[in-house]
C-alpha atoms as one frame of an Amber mdcrd trajectory, in Angstrom:
protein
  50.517  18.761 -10.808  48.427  17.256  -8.099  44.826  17.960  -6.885  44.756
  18.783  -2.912  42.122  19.194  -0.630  42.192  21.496   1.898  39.421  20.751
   5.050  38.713  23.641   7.280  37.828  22.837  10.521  36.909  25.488  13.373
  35.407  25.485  17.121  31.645  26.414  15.304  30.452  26.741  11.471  30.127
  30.246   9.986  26.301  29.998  10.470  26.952  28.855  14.353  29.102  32.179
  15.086  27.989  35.500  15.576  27.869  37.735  12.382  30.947  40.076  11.692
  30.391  43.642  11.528  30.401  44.778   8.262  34.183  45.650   7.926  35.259
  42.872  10.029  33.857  40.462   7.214  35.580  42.765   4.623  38.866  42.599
   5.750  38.696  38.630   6.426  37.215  38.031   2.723  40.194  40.591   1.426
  42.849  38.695   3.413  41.144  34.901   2.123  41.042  36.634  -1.507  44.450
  37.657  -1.142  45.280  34.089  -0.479  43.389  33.040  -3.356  45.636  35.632
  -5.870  48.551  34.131  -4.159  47.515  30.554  -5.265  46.529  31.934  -8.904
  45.501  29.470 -11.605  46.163  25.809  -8.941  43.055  27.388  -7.360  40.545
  25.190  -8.820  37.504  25.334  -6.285  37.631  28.812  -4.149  35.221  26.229
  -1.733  32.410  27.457  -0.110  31.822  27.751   4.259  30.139  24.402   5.332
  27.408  23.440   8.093  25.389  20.835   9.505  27.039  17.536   8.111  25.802
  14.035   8.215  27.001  10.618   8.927  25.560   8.118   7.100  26.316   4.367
   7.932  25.782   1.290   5.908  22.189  -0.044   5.943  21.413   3.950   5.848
  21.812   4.892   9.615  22.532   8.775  10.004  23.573  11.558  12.390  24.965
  14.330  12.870  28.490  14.822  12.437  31.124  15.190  14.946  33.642  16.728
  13.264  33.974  20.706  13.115  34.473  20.624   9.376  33.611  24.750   8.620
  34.691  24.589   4.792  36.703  23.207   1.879  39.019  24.536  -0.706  40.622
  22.149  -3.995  43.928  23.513  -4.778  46.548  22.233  -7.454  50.176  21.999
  -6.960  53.225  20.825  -8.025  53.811  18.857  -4.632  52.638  17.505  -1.510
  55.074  19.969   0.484  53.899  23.134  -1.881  50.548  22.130  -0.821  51.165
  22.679   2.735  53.213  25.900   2.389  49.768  27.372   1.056  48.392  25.935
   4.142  50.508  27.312   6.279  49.584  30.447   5.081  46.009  30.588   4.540
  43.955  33.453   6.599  41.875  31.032   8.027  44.731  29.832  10.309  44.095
  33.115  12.480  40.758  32.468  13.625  41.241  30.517  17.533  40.869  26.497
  16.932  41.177  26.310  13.535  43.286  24.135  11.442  43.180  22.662   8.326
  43.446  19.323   6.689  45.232  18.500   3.214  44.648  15.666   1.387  46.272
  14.611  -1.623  43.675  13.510  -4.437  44.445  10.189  -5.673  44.154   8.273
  -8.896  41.188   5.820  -8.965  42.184   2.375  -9.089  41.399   0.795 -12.810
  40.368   4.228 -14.323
């Protein structure tokens, strides 16, 4: 098994949009906990909505970040293309703009 991580990304943050009415946000959470079931025990970080990221640059320069990363999710599987299959179906695909990143976790070199 293999550790991926899944990058949300989204035209605004969850803290930049314009809050859900009640059962809106419901049925969104049931479809991402759905998802979740679906992934069962390879879900090893449910993740956690993301805002106001920083650059920082050798010497300690920072700024704001210019990518529209909106959240995270670590997932196990037993490949690469099983991975993506979960991406493809993740409920976060069906808000406008969004997409989402996997990354394969890697070993660290002389660990």
């Amino acid at each position: 098994m293999s550790k991926f991580l899944f990058i949300y990304h989204s035209p605004m943050t969850p803290a930049e949009a314009a809050p859900p009415a009640p059962e809106d946000m419901e049925a969104a959470m049931g479809e991402w906990n759905a998802w979740g079931a679906k992934v069962g025990d390879g879900l090893i970080d449910f993740g956690t909505p993301l805002a106001n990221g920083v650059r920082v640059s050798p010497g300690g320069a920072t700024a704001p970040s210019q990518l529209e990363v909106s959240g995270y999710s670590l997932i196990e599987a037993e490949t690469a293309e099983a991975a993506l299959e979960l991406a493809k179906q993740h409920p976060h695909l069906n808000m406008p703009g969004s997409e989402i990143e996997v990354h394969e976790a890697q070993h660290i070199p002389g660990m």
